[in-house]
Coordinates of C-alpha atoms and ligand atoms in Angstrom, one line a residue:
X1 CA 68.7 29.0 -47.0
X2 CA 66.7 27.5 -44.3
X3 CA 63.2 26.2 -44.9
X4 CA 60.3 26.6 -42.3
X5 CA 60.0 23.3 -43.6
X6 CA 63.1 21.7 -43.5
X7 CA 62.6 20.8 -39.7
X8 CA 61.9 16.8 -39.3
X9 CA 58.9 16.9 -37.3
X10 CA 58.6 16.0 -34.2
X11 CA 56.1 13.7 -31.9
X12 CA 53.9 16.8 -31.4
X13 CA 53.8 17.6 -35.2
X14 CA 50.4 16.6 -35.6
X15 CA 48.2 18.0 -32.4
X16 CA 50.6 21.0 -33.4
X17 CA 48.3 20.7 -37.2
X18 CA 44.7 20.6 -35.2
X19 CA 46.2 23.6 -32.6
X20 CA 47.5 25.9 -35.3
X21 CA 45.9 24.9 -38.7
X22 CA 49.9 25.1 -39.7
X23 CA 50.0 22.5 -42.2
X24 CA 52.8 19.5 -41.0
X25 CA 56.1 19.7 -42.8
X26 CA 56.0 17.8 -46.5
X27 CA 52.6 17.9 -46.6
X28 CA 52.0 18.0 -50.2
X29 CA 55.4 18.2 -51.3
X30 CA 57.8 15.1 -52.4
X31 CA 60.9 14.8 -50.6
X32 CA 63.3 15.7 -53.7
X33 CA 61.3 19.2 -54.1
X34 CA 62.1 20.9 -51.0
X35 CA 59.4 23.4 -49.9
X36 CA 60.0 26.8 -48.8
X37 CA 58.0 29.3 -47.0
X38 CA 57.8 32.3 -49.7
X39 CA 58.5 35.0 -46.8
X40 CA 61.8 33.8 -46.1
X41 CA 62.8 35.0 -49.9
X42 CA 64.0 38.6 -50.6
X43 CA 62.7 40.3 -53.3
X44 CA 65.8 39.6 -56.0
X45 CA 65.5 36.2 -55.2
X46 CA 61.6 36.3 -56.0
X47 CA 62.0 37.3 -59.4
X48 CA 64.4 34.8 -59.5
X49 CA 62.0 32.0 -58.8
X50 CA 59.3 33.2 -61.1
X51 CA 62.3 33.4 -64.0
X52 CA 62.8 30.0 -63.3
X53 CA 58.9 29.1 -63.5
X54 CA 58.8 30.8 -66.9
X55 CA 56.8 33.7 -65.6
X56 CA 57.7 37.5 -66.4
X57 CA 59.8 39.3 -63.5
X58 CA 57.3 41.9 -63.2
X59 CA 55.3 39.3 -61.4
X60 CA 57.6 39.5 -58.3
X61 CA 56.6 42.4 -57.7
X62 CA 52.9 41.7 -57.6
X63 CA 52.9 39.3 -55.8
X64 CA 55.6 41.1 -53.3
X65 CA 52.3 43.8 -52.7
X66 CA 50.1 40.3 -51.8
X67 CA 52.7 38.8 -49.3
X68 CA 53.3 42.7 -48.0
X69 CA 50.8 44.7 -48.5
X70 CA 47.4 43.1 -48.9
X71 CA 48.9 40.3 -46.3
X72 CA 46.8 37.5 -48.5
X73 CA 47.1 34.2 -47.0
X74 CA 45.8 32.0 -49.8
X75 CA 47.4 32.2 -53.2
X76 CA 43.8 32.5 -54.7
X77 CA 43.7 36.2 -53.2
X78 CA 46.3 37.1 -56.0
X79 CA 43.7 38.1 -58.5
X80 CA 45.8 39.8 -60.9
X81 CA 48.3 36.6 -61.2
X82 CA 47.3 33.8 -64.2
X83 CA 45.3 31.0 -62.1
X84 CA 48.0 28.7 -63.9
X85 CA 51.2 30.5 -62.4
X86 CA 49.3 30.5 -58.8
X87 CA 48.6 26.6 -58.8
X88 CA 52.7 26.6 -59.6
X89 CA 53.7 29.0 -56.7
X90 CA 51.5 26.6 -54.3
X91 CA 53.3 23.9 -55.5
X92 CA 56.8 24.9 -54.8
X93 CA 56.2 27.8 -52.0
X94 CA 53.9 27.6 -48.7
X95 CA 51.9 30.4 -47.5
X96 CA 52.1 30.2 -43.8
X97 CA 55.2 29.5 -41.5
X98 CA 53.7 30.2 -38.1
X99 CA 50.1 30.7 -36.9
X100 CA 48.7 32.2 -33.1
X101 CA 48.0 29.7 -31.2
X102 CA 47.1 31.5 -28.2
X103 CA 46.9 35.6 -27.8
X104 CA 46.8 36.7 -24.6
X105 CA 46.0 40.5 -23.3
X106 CA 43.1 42.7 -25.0
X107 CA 43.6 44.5 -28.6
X108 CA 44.9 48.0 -27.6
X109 CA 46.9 47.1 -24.8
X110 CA 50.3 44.6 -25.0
X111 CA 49.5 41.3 -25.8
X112 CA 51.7 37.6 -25.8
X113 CA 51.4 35.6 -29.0
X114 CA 52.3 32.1 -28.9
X115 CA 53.3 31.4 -31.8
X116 CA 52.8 27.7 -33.5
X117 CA 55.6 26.4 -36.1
X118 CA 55.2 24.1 -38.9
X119 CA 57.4 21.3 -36.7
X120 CA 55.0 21.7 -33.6
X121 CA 58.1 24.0 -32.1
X122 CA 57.0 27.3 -30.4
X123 CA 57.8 31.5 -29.7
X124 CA 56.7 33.9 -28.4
X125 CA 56.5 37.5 -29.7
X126 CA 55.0 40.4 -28.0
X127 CA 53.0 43.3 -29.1
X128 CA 53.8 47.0 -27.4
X129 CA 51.2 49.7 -29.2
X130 CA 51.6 52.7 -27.9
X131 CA 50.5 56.4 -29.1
X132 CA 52.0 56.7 -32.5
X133 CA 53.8 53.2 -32.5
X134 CA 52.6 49.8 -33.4
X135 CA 55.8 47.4 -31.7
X136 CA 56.0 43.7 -32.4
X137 CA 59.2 41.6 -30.4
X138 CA 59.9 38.8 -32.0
X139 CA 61.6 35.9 -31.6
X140 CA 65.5 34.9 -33.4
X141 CA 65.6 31.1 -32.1
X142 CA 63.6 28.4 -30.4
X143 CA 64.9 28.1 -26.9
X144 CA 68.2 30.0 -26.2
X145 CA 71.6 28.2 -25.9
X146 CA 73.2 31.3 -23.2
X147 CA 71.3 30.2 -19.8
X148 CA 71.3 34.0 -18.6
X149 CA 70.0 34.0 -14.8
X150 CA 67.1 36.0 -14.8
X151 CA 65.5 35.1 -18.6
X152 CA 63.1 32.7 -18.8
X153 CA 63.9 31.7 -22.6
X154 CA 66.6 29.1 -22.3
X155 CA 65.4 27.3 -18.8
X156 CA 64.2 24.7 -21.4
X157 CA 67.1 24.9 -23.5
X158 CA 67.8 25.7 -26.9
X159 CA 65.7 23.2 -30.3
X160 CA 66.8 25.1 -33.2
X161 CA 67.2 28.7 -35.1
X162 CA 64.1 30.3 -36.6
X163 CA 64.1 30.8 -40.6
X164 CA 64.1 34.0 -41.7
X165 CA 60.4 33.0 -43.3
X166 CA 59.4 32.1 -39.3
X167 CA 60.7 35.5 -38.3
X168 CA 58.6 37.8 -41.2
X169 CA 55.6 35.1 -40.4
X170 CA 55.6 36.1 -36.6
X171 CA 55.7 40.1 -38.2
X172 CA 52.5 39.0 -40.5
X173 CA 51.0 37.5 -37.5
X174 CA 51.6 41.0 -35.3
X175 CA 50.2 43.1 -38.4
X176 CA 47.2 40.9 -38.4
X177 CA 46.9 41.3 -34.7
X178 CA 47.0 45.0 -34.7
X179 CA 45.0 45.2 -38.1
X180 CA 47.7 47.0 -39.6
X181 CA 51.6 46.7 -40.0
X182 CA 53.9 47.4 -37.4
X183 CA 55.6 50.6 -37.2
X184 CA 58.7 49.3 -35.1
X185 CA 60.3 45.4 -34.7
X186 CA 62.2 44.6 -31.9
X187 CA 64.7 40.9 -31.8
X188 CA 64.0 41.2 -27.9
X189 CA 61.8 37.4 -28.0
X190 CA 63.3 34.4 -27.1
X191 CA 66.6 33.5 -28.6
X192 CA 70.2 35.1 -29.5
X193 CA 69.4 37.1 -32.9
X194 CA 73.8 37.3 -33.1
X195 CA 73.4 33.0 -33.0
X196 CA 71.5 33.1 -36.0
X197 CA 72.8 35.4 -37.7
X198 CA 72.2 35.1 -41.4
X199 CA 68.3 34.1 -41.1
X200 CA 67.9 37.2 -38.7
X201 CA 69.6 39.3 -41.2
X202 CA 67.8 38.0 -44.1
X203 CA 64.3 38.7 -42.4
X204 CA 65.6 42.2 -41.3
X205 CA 66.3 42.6 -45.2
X206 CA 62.7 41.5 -46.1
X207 CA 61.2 43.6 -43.7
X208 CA 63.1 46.4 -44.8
X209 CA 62.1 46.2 -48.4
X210 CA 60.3 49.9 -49.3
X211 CA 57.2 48.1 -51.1
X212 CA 56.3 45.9 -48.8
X213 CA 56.1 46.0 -45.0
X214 CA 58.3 48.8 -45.4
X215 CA 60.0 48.8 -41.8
X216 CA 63.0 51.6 -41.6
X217 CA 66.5 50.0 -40.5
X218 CA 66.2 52.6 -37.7
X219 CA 62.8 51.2 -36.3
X220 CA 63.9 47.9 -35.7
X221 CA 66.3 47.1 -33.1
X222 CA 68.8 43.9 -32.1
X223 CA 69.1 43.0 -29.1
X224 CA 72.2 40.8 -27.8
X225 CA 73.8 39.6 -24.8
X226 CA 77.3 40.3 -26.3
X227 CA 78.4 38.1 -29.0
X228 CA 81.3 39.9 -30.2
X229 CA 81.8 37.9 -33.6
X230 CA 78.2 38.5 -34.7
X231 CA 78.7 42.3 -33.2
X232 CA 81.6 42.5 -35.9
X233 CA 80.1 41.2 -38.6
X234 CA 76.9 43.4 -38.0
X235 CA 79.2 46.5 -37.7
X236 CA 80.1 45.9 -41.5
X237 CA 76.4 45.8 -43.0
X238 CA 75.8 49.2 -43.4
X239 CA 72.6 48.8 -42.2
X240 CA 71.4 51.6 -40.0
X241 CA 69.6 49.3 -37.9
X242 CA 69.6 50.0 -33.6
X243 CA 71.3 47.7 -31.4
X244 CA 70.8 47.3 -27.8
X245 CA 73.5 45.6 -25.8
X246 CA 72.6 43.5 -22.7
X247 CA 74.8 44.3 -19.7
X248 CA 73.4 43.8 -16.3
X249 CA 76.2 44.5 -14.5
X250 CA 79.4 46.8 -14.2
X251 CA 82.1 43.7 -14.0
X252 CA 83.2 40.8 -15.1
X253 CA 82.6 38.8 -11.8
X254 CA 78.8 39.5 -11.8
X255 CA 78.3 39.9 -15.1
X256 CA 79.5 36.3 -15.5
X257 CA 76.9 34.9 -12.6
X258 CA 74.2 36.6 -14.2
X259 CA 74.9 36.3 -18.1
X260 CA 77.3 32.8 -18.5
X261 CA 78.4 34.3 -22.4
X262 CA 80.4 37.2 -20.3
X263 CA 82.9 34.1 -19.7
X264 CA 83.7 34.0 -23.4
X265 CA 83.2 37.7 -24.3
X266 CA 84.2 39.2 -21.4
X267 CA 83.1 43.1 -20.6
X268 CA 86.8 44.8 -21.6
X269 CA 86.6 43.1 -24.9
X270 CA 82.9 43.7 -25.4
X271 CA 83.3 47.7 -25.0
X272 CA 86.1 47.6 -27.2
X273 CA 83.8 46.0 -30.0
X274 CA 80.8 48.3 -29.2
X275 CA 83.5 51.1 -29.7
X276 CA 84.6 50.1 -32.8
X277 CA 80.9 49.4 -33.7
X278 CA 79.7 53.2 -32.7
X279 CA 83.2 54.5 -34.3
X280 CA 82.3 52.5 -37.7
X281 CA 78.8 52.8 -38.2
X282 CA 78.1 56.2 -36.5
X283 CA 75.5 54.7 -34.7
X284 CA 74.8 55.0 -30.7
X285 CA 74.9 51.7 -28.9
X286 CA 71.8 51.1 -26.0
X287 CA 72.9 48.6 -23.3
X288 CA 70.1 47.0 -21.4
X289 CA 70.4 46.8 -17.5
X290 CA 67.8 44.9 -15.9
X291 CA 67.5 46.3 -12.3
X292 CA 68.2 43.4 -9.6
X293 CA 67.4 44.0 -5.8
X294 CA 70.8 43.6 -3.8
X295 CA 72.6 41.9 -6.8
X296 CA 73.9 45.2 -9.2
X297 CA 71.6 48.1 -7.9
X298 CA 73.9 49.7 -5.2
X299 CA 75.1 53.1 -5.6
X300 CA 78.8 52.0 -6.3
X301 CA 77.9 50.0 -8.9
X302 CA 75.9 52.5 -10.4
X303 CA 79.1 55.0 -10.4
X304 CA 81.3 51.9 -12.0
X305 CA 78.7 51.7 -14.8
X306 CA 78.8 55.2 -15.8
X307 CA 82.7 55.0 -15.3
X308 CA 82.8 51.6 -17.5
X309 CA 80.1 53.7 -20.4
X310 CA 82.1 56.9 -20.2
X311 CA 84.3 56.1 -23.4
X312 CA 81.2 54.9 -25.5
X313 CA 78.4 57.0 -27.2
X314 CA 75.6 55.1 -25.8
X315 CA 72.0 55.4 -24.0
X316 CA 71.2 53.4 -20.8
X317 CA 67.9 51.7 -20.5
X318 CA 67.2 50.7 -17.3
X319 CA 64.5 47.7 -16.3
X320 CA 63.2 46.4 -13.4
X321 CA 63.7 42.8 -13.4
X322 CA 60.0 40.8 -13.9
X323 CA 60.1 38.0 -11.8
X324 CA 60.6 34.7 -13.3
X325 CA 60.5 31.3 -11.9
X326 CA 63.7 29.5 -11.2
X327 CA 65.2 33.0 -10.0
X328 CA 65.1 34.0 -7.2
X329 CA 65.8 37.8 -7.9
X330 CA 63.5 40.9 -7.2
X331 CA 63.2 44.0 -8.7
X332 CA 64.8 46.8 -7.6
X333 CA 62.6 49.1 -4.9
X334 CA 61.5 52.1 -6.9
X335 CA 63.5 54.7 -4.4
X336 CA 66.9 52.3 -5.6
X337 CA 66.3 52.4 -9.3
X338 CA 65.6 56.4 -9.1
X339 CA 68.6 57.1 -7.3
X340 CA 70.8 54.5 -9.6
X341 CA 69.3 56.6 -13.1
X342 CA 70.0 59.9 -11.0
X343 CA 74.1 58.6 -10.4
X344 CA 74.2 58.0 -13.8
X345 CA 72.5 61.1 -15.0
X346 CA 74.8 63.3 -13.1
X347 CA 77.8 61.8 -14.4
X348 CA 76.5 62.6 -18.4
X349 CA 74.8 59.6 -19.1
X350 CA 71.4 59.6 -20.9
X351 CA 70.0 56.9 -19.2
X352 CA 66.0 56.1 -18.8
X353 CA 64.3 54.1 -17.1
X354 CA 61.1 51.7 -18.1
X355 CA 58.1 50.4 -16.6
X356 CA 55.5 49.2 -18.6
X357 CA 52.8 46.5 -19.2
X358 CA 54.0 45.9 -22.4
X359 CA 57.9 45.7 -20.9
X360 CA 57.1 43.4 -18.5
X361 CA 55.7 41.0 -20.8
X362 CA 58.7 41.4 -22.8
X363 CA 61.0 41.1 -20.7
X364 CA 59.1 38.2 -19.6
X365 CA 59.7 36.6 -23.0
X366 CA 59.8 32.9 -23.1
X367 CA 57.4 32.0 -19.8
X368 CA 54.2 31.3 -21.6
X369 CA 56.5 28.9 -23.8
X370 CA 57.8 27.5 -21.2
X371 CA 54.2 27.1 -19.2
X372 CA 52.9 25.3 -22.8
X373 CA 56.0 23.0 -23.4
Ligands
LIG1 N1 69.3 37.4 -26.4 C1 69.0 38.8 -26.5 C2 67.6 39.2 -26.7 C3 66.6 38.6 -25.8 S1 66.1 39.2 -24.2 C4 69.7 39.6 -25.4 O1 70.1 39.0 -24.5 O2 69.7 40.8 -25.5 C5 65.8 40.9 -24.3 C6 66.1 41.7 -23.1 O3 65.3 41.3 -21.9 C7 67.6 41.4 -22.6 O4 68.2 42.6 -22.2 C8 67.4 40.5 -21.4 O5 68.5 40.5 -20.6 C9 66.1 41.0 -20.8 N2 65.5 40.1 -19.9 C10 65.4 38.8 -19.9 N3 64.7 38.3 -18.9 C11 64.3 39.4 -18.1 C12 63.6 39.5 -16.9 N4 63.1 38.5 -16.3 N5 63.5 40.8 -16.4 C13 64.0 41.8 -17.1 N6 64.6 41.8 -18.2 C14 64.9 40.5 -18.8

């Protein structure tokens, strides 16, 4: 698996230390002894460990509660483990794989974590609370390799995939944030969750786990621009987890100029794979239209959309596009987007549409990175 701390560091690695308090990678570990961050381990592969240290597997499960339910961040706050079996944890594990470095927006309302990495890389994720709902969106990656138009995450490119111990850290860091754990994840941060696949799917896993943060499949939703392999491979999981599907447009031609992936996953392939995905997993597919003045909010394109979605159990989320730099989009006027959601009402789509605070900063994911880089 991928260590938060397998990452060679890089020239910013040490103002990264005084920013974050993250310790630097191999700080107290020799080179042949690899550490690991101890969130990016399911719970089999705890007890595992702890056989291997000698200690009883009942112990996993301990210290499971600490990492997931108490949220300690110092292995002295396991007071029920031998002092002896904590000073060998430290040794081979670290405690922390990501720290806030900046929080922007008051407690209550949506708020923008920039999150610090061990290699002086960083994310963003983004809290949404709302009545009965405590929503973190996280980040998969650090950059993003797809260059869609209108998303601020890959304008600087794409450094590297997130371990699946980064992803449950920037989770920690959300339940700290709102004081309790989050009720619902979202993978709508910066990055491709289907381009790193097996660390997304191992954090989903550890999540997941009943005992511990206890996240439902169905409360935590991947988000993709359409990368069919990884849409495949997810659809055999059994995981009852909700997908959302970016789409953006109702054809190929400006679907490509907006989302570049559509050239190698094109949209008549793609909604033959979500079909197979709804037909397999019984689940109901979301796509994502971001709401673009002049470029795919016109009438006709609204009445290709719902002919395009017709075959497919799905919902429709509509969102205004939030203006990023570098595009030179708008969003739609509010009289457009109400009569594009009524087309596709009327032709038996279930289609919202969504204009929050807390959207907005999502869907602004990956600017306050981009303003820190
Ligand atoms: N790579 C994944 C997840 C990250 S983005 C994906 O493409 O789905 C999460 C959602 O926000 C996507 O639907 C994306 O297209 C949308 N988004 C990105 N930038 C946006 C912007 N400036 N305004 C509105 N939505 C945006």
């Amino acid at each position: 698996m991928n260590s938060g701390f397998k990452h060679s560091s890089s020239p910013r690695g040490t103002s990264a230390k005084a920013e974050s308090g993250v310790k630097p990678p191999h700080s107290k570990f020799s080179p042949d002894v690899p550490s690991r961050v101890i969130h990016g381990l399911l719970l089999d592969e705890l007890a595992a460990a702890l056989r291997a240290l000698g200690a009883p597997v009942f112990r996993a499960q301990q210290i499971w509660r600490w990492l997931y339910v108490q949220r300690v961040t110092a292995w002295d706050q396991m007071k029920n483990l031998p002092a002896e079996l904590r000073a060998r944890l430290a040794e081979r594990f670290d405690l922390q794989a990501a720290a806030a470095r900046e929080i922007t927006g008051e407690p209550g309302a949506a708020q923008k974590i920039l999150v610090g990495l061990t290699d002086g890389e960083c994310v963003e994720e983004v809290l949404i609370p709302a009545a009965e709902r405590r929503t973190v969106c996280v980040s998969s990656q650090v950059g993003c390799k797809f260059g869609c138009a209108f998303c601020a995450s890959g304008q600087a490119g794409f450094r590297r995939n997130l371990s699946a111990g980064e992803i449950v850290g920037q989770v920690l860091l959300a339940a700290t944030a709102y004081g309790n754990r989050p009720t619902h994840l979202v993978f709508m941060g910066v990055g491709e969750p289907l381009d790193n696949y097996d660390e997304v799917l191992r954090a989903i896993r550890i999540v997941n786990q009943p005992d511990g943060l206890g996240l439902g499949a169905r409360r935590i939703t991947l988000s993709t621009c359409g990368v069919i392999p990884g849409l495949r491979r997810l659809a055999g999981e059994g995981l009852q987890v909700e997908l959302s599907v970016s789409l953006h447009a109702p054809d190929d031609a400006l679907r490509a100029r907006l989302l570049p992936v559509d050239r190698r996953y094109p949209l008549p392939e793609l909604l033959a794979t979500c079909r197979d995905y709804t037909v397999q997993t019984k689940r109901i597919i979301t796509f994502e239209y971001t709401l673009i003045k002049n470029v795919n909010d016109a009438a006709g394109q609204a009445d290709a959309l719902a002919r395009l979605l017709a075959p497919l159990s799905c919902r429709v989320n509509l969102i205004p596009l939030s203006p990023v730099a570098g595009f030179a989009g708008e969003p739609s006027l509010p009289e457009t987007a109400k009569l594009f959601i009524r087309t596709l009402t009327r032709a038996g789509l279930n289609a919202t549409l969504r204009d929050s605070q807390g959207l907005r900063l999502h869907a602004a994911c990956g600017q306050l990175r981009i303003a820190r880089l």
